[in-house]
Coordinates of C-alpha atoms and ligand atoms in Angstrom, one line a residue:
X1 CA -20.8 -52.3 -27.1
X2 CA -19.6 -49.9 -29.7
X3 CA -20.1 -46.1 -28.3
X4 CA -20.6 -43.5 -31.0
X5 CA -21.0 -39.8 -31.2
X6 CA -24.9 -39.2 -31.2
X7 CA -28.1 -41.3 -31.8
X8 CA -30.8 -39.6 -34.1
X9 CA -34.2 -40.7 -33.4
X10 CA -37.2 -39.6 -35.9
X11 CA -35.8 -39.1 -40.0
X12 CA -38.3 -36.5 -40.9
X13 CA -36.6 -33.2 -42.2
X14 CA -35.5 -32.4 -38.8
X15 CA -33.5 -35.6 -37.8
X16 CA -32.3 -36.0 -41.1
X17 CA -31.0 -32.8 -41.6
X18 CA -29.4 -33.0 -38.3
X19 CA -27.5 -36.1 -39.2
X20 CA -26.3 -35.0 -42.2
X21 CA -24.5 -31.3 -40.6
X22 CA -23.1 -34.4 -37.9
X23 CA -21.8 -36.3 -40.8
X24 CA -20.4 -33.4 -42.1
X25 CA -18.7 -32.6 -38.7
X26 CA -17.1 -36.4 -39.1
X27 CA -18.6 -37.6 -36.8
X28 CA -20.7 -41.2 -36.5
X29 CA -23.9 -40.9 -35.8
X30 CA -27.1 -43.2 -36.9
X31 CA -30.9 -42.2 -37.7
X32 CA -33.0 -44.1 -36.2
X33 CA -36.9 -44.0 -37.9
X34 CA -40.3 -45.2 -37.5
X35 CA -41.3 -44.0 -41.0
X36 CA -43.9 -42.1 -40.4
X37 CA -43.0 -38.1 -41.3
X38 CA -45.8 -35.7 -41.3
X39 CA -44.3 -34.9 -44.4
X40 CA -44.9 -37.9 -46.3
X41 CA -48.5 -36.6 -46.0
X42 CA -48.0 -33.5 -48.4
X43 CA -49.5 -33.4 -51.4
X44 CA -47.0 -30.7 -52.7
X45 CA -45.2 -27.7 -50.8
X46 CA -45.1 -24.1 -52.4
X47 CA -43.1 -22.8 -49.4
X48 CA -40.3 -24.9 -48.9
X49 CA -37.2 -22.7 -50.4
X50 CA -35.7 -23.6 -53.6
X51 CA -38.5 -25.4 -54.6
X52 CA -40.3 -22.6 -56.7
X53 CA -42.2 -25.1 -58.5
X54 CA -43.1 -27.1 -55.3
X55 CA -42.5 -30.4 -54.6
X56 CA -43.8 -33.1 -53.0
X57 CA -43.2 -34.6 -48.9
X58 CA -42.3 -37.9 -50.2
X59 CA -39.9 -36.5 -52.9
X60 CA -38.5 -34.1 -50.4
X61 CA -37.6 -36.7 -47.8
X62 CA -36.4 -38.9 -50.8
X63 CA -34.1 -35.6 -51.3
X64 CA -33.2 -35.7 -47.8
X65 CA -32.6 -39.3 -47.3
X66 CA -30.5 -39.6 -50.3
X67 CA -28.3 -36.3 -48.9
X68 CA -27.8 -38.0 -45.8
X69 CA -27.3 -41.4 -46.9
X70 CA -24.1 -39.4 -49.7
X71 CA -23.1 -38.0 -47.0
X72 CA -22.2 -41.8 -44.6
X73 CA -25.4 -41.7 -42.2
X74 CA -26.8 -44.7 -41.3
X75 CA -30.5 -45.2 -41.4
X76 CA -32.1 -48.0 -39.4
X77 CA -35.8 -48.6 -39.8
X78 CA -36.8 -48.9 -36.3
X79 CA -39.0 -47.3 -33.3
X80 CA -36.9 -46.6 -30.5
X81 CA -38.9 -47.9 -27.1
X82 CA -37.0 -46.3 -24.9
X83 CA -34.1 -43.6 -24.1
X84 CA -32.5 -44.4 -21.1
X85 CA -29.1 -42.5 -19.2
X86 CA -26.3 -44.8 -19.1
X87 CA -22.9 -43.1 -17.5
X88 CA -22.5 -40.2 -19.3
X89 CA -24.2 -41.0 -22.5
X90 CA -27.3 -42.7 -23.6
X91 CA -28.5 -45.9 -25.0
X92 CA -32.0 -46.1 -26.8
X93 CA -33.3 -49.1 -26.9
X94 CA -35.7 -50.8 -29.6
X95 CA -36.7 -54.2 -29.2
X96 CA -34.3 -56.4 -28.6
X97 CA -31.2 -54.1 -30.4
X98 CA -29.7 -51.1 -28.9
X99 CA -27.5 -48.3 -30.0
X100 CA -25.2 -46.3 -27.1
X101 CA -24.4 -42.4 -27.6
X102 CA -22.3 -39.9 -26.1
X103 CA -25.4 -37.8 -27.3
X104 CA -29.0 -38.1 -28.7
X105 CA -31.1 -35.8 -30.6
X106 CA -34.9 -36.3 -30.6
X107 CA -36.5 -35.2 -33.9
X108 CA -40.2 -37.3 -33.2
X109 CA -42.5 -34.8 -34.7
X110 CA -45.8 -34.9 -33.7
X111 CA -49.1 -37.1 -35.1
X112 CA -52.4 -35.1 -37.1
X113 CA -55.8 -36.2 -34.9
X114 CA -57.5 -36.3 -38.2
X115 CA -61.8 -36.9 -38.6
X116 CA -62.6 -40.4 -37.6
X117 CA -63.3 -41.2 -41.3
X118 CA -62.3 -43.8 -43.1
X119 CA -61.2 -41.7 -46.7
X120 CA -58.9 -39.1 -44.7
X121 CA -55.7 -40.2 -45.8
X122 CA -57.6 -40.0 -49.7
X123 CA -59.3 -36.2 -48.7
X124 CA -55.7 -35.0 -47.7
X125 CA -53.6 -36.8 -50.9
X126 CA -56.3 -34.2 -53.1
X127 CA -56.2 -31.3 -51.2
X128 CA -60.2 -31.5 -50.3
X129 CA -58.7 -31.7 -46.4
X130 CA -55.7 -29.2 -45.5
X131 CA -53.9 -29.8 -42.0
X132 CA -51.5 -26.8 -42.1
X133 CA -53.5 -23.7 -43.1
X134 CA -49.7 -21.4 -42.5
X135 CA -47.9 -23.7 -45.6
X136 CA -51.1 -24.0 -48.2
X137 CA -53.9 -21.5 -47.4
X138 CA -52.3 -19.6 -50.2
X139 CA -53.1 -22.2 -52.5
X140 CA -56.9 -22.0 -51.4
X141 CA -57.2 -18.3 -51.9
X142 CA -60.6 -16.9 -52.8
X143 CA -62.2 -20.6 -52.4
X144 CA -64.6 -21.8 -50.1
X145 CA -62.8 -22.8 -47.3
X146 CA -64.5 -25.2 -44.4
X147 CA -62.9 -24.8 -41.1
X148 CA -63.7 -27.8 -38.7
X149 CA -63.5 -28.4 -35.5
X150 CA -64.0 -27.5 -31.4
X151 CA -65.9 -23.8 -31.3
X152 CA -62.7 -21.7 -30.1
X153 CA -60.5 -23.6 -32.7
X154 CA -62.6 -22.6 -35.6
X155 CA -62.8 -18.9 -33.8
X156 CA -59.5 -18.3 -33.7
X157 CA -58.1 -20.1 -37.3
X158 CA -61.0 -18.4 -38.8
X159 CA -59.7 -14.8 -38.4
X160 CA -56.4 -16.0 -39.8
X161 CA -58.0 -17.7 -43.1
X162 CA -60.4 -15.2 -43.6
X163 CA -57.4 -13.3 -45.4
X164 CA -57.7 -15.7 -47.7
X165 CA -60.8 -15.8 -48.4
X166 CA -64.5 -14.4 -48.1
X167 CA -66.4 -17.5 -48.5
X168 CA -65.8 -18.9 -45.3
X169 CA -67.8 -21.9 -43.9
X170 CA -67.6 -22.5 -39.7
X171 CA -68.3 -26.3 -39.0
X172 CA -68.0 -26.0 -35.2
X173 CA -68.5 -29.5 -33.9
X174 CA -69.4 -29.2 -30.1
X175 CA -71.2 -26.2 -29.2
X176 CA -73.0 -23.7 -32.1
X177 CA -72.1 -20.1 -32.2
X178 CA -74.3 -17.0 -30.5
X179 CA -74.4 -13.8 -30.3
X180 CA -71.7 -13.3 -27.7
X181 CA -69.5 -14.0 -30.9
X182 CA -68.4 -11.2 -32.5
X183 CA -67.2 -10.1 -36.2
X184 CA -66.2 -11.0 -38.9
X185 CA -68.1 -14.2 -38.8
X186 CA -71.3 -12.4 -39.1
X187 CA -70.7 -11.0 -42.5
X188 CA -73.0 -12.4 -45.0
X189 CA -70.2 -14.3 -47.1
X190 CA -69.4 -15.9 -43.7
X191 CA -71.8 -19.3 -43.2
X192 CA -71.9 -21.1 -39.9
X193 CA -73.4 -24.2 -39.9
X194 CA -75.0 -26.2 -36.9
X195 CA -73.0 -29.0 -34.9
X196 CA -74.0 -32.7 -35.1
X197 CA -73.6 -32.6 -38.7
X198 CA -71.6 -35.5 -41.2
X199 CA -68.3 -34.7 -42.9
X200 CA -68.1 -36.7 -45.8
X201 CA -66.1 -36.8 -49.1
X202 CA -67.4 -37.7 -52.8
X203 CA -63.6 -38.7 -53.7
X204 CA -62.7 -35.2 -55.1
X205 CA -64.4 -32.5 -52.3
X206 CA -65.8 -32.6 -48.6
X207 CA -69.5 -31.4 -48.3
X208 CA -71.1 -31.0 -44.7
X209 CA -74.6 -32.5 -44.1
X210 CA -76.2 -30.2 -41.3
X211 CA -78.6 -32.4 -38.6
X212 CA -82.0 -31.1 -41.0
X213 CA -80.5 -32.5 -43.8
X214 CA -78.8 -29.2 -45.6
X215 CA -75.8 -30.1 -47.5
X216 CA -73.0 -27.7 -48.0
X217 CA -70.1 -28.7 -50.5
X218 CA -66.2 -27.0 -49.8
X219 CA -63.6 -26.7 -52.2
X220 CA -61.2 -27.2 -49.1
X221 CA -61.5 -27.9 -45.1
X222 CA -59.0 -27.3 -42.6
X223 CA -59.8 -29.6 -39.5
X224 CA -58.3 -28.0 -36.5
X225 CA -58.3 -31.1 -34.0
X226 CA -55.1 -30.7 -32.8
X227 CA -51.9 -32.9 -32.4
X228 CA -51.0 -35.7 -30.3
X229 CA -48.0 -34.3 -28.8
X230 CA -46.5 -37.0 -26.0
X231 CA -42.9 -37.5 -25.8
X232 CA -42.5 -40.3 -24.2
X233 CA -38.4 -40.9 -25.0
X234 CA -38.3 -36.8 -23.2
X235 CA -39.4 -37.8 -19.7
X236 CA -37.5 -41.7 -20.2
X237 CA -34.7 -39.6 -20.4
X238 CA -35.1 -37.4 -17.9
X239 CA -36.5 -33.9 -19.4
X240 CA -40.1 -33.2 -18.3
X241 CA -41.8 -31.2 -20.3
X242 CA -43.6 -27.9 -18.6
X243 CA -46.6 -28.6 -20.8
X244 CA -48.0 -31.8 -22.6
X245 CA -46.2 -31.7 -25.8
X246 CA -44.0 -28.7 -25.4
X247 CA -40.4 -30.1 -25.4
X248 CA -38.6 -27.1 -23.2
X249 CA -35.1 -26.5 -25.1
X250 CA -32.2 -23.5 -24.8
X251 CA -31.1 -21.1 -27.8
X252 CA -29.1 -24.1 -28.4
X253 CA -31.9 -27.0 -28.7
X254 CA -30.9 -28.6 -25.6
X255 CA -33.5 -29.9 -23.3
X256 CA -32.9 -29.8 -19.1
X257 CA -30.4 -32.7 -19.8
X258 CA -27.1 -32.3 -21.2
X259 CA -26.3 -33.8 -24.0
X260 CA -30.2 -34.5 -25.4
X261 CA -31.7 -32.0 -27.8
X262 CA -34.5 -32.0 -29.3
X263 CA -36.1 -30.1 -32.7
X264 CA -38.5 -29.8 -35.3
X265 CA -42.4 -30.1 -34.9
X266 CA -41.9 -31.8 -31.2
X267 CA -40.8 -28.6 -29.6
X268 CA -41.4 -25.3 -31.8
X269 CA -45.3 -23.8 -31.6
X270 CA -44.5 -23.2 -35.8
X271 CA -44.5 -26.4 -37.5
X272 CA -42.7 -25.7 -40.7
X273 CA -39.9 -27.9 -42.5
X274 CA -37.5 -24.5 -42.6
X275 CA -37.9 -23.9 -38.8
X276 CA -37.3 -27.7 -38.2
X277 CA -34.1 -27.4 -40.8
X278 CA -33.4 -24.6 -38.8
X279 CA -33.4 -26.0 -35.2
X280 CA -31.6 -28.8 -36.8
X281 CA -28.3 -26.9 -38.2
X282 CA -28.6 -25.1 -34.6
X283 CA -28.8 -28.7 -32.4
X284 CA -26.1 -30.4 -34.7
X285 CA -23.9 -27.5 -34.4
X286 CA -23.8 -26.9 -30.8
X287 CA -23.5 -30.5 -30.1
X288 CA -20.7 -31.1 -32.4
X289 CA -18.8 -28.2 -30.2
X290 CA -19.9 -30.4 -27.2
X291 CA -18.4 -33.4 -27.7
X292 CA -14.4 -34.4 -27.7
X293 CA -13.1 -32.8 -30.1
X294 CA -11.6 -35.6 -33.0
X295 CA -8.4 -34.8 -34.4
X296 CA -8.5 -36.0 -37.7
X297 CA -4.8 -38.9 -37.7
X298 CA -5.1 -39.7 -40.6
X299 CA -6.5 -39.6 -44.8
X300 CA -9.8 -41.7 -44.8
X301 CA -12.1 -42.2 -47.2
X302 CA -15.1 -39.5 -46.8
Ligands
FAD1 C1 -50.7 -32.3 -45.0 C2 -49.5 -31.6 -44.5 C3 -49.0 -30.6 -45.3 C4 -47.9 -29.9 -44.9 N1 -47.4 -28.9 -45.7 C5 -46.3 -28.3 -45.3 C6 -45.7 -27.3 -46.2 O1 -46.2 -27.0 -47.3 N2 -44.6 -26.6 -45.7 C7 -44.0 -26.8 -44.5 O2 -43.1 -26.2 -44.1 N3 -44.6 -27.8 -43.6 C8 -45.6 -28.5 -44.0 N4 -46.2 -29.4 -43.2 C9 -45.5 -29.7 -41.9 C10 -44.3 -30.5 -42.0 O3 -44.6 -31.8 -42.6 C11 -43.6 -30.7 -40.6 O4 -43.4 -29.5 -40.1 C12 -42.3 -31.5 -40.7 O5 -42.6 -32.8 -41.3 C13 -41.7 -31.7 -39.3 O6 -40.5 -32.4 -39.4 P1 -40.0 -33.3 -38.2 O7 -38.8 -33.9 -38.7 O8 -40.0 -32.5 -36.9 O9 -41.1 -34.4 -37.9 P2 -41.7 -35.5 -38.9 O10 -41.5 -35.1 -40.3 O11 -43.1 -35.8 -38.4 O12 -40.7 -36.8 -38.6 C14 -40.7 -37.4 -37.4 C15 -40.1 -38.8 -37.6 O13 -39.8 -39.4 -36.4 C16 -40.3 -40.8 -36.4 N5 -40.5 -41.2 -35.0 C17 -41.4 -40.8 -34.1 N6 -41.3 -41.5 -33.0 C18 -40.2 -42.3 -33.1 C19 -39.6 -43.3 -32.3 N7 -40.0 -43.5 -31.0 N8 -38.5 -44.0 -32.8 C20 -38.1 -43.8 -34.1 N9 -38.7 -42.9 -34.9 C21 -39.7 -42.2 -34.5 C22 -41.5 -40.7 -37.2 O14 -41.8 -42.1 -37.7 C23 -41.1 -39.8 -38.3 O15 -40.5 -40.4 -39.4 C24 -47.3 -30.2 -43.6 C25 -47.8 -31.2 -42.8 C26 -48.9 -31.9 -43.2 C27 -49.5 -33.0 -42.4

């Protein structure tokens, strides 16, 4: 079986970006995607540079997909099952195919635990639920914002949006705040609502119905439920992760085993598209320098 330079698993802006600096390095590498970005889930992004007028995840991963695609990646629509060491490369296998690589970077991302509601994906396409209170809070400035979730979640994303706005509204969902709590959440524009309430949505905002019946509507609500954040392809290949989720790399993006990096939202604690671009130009970069170098014998068509 064919070896080539390095496997790509995940297309979201990380592994795409990737591929396309490898590309541009000459050398063959494929993408290898499940289809299922975090990004395809935003509405539109006012803080992804050059974009001053926003733009939309899909249209950016269209952007991105087209860039790599110009630029001779190959994109193959598949989940990869397993990563496996095989002499000094790898060989990541999906189903019954399989694709061998002096090199592999993992660009998997991470999955949103959203409500257990059936109009989520709807709540997030309007804006009426936010997942990513660093990239849009801006965009909610000055409106009521609901933040949702386990007690010390809401504590501790509360301070951050409450530069954004004074009409707050804490939806802890397991245990109610008390006195132990401390300021700013008991300023009077601050509202704290009992747990054991309903989260629902009227198509175009989320209200809260409190256990008594009290119904409180939000312009916006951040749900801080976290992220499931295992790794599976990490540990078949050999890097265990220190904590669930936290993909250990070097300066360099490169996990305990040489030759397999990994980047974007599936290592770094700040889940941005530029900091997975970033990690992406830094993996792709490195690993070029890694491998054999490729004297280039003769004129070939780009
Ligand atoms: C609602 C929302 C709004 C956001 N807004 C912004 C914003 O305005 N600005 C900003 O900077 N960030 C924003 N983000 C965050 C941003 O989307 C992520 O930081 C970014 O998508 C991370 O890129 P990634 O390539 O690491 O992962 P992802 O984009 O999640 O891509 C991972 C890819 O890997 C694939 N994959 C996973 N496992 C496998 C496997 N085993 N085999 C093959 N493929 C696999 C997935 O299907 C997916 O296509 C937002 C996120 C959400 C949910």
């Amino acid at each position: 079986m064919e070896i080539i330079d390095v496997v790509v698993v995940g297309g979201g802006p990380a592994g795409l970006t990737a591929a396309t600096y490898l590309r541009r390095f000459h050398r063959r590498c494929v993408v290898l995607d499940g289809g299922d970005s975090r990004a395809r889930r935003i509405p539109q992004s006012h803080n992804c540079p050059g974009f001053p007028d926003g733009v939309s995840g899909p249209d950016l991963l269209r952007r991105m997909r087209t860039q790599a695609l110009d630029a001779g990646v190959r994109i193959e629509p598949v989940m990869v099952d397993a990563l496996l060491r095989e002499g000094d490369g790898f060989r990541a296998v999906a189903g019954e195919r399989s694709w061998r690589a002096r090199a592999v970077v993992l660009a998997t991302g991470v999955r949103d635990v959203l409500p257990e509601v059936d109009w989520a994906e709807d709540a997030i396409a309007c804006g009426a639920i936010r997942l990513c209170a660093i990239c849009d809070a801006f965009e909610a400035t000055d409106l009521r914002i609901g933040v949702y979730g386990p007690r010390a979640a809401v504590a501790s994303h509360a301070r951050f949006l409450r530069g954004y706005t004074q009409r707050l509204v804490l939806m802890p969902i397991d245990r109610p705040f008390d006195d132990e709590f401390p300021a700013p959440y008991k300023e009077s524009t601050v509202r704290v609502l009992a747990p054991g309430g309903e989260l629902d949505f009227d198509g175009a905002r989320c209200r809260y119905r409190t256990p008594d019946g009290a119904e409180t509507v939000l312009d916006t609500v951040y749900p801080f439920l976290g992220t499931q954040e295992a790794h599976p392809l990490v540990v078949s290949a050999g890097a265990w992760p220190d904590l669930p989720g936290e993909t250990v790399v070097d300066a360099n993006q490169m996990t305990r085993v040489a030759g397999l990096y990994a980047i974007g939202d599936m290592v770094s604690g700040l889940n941005q598209i530029s900091v997975a671009v970033g990690q992406a130009a830094i993996a792709a970069t490195h690993l070029h320098h890694q491998l054999p170098s490729a004297p280039r014998m003769r004129a070939e068509r780009v």
